[in-house]
mmCIF file of C-alpha atoms in Angstrom:
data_model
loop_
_atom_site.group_PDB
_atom_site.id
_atom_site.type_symbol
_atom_site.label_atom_id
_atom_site.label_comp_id
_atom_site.label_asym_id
_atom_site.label_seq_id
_atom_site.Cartn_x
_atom_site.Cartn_y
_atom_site.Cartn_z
ATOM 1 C CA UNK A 1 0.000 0.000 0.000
ATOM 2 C CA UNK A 2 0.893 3.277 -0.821
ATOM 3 C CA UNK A 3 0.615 6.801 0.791
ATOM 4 C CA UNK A 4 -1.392 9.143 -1.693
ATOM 5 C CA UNK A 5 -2.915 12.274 -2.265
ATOM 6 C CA UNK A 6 -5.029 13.225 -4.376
ATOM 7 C CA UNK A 7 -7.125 15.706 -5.770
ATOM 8 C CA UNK A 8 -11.079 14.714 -6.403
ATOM 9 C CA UNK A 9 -13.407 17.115 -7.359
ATOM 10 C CA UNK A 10 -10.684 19.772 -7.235
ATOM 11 C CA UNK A 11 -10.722 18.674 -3.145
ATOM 12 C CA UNK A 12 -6.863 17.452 -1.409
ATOM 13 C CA UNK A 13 -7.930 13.912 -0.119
ATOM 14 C CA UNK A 14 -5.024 12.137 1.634
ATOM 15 C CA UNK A 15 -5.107 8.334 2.445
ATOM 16 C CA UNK A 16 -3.308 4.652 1.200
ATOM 17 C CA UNK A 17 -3.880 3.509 -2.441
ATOM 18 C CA UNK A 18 -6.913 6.357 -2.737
ATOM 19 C CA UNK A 19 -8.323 6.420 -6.005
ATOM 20 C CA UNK A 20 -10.450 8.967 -8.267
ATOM 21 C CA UNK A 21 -13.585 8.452 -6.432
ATOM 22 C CA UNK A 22 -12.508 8.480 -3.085
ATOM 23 C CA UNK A 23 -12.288 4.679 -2.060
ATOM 24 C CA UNK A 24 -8.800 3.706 -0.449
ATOM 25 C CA UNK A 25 -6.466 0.520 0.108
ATOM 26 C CA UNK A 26 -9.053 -0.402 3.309
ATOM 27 C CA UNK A 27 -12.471 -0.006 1.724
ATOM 28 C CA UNK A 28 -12.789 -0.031 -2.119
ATOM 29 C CA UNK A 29 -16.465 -1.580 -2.496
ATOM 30 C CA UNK A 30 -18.280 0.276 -5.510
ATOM 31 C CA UNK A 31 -20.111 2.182 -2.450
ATOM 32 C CA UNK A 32 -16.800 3.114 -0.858
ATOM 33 C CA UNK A 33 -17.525 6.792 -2.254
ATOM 34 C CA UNK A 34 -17.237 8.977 0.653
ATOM 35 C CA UNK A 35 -13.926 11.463 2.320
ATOM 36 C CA UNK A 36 -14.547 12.865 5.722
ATOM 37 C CA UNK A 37 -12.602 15.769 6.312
ATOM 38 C CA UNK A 38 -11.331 15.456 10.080
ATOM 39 C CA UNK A 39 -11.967 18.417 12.272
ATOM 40 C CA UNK A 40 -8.187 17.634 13.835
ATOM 41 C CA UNK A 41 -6.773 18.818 10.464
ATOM 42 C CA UNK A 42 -9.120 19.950 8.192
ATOM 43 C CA UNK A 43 -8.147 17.606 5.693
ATOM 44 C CA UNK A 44 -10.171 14.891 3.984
ATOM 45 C CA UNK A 45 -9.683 10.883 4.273
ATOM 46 C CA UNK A 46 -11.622 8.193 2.853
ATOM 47 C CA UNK A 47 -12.028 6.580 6.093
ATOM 48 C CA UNK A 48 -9.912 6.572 9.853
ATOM 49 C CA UNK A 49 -7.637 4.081 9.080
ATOM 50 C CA UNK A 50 -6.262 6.079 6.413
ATOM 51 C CA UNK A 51 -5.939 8.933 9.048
ATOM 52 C CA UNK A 52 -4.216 6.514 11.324
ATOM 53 C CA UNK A 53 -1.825 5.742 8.557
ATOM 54 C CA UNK A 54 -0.967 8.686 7.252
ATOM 55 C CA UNK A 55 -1.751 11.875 9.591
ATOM 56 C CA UNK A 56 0.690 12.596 12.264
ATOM 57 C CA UNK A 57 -2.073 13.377 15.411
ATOM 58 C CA UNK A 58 -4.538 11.678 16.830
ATOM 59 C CA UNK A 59 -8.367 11.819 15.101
ATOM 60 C CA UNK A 60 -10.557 14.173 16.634
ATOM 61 C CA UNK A 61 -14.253 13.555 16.123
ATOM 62 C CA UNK A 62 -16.599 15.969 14.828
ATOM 63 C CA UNK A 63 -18.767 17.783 18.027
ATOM 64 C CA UNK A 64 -22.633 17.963 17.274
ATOM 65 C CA UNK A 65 -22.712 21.788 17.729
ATOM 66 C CA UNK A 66 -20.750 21.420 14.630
ATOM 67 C CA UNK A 67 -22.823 19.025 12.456
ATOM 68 C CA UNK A 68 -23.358 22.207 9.901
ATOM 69 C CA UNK A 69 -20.076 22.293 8.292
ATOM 70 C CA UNK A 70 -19.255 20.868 5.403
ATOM 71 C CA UNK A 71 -17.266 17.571 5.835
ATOM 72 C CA UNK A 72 -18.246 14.673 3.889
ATOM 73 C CA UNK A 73 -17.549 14.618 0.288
ATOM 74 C CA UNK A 74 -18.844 12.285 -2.424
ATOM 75 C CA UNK A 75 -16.442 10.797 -4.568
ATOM 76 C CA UNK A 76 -19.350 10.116 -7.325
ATOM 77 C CA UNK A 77 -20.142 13.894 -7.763
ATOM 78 C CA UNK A 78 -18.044 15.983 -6.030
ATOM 79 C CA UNK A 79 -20.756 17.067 -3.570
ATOM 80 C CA UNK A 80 -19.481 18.322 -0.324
ATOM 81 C CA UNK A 81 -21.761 17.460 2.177
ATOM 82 C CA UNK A 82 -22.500 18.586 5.492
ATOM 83 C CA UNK A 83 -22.460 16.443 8.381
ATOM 84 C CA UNK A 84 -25.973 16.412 9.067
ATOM 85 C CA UNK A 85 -27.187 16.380 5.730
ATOM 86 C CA UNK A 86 -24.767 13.368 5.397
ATOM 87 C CA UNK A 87 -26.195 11.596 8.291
ATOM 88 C CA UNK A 88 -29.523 12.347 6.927
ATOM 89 C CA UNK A 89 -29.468 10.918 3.605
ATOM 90 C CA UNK A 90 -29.685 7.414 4.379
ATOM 91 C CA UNK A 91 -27.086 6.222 2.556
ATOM 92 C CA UNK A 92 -27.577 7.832 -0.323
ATOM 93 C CA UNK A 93 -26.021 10.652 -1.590
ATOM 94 C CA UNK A 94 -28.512 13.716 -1.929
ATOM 95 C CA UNK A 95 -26.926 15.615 -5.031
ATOM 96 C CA UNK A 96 -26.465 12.228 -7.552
ATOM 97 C CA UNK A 97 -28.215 10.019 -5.833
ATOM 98 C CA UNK A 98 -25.065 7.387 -5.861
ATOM 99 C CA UNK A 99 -25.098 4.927 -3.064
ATOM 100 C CA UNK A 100 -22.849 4.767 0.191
ATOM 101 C CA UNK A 101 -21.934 1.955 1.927
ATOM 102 C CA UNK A 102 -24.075 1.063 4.599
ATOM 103 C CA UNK A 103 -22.043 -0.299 6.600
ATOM 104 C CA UNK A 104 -20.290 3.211 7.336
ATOM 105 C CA UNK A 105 -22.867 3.681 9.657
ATOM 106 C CA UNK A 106 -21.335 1.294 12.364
ATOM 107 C CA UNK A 107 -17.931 3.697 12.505
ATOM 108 C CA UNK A 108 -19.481 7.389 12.600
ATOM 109 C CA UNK A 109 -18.634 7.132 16.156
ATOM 110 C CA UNK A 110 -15.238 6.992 14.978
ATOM 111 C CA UNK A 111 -16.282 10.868 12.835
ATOM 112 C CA UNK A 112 -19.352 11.923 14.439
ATOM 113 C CA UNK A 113 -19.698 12.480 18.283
ATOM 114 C CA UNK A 114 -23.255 9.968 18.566
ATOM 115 C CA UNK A 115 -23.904 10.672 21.664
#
């Protein structure tokens, strides 16, 4: 695996092996189309263990009082997202209507403070 960056949509996304439409050397199913920009950095990964990897801090998670910025990008479209419009769209995103993985639902906890 390789360290990349990469710019999608025009947007700096950093990660291992990440490709065109945002998927990465961890998750790379044809849903795997989604960067979330870390509040710890401001930068975009395609998922934590690309932060792990490659950032040089620990991950900070996004704080509910901040669920209105703009911090999940679809790698389909380009669409930056906000966090609660993210969260909102059932998997599915709102601008192309492209599908996200399910399954990113069981680590927002690792992104999004759930509680």
């Amino acid at each position: 695996m390789q360290r990349h960056e990469k710019l999608i949509y025009g947007v700096l996304v950093r990660g291992i092996d990440v490709l065109p439409d945002t998927k990465c050397g961890h998750y790379a199913s044809e849903k795997d189309i989604i960067a979330i920009k870390f509040p710890c950095c401001n930068t975009y990964y395609p998922c934590y263990e690309c932060h792990e990897a490659v950032a040089d801090h620990e991950a900070i998670v996004w704080p509910r009082q901040q669920f209105g910025e703009q911090a999940v990008l679809c790698g389909h479209c380009g669409s930056e997202l906000t966090i609660q419009a993210y969260l909102d769209a059932d998997s599915t995103c709102p601008h192309c209507q492209s599908a996200f993985n399910p399954g990113c639902k069981a680590h927002y906890p690792l992104y999004f403070a759930m509680d």
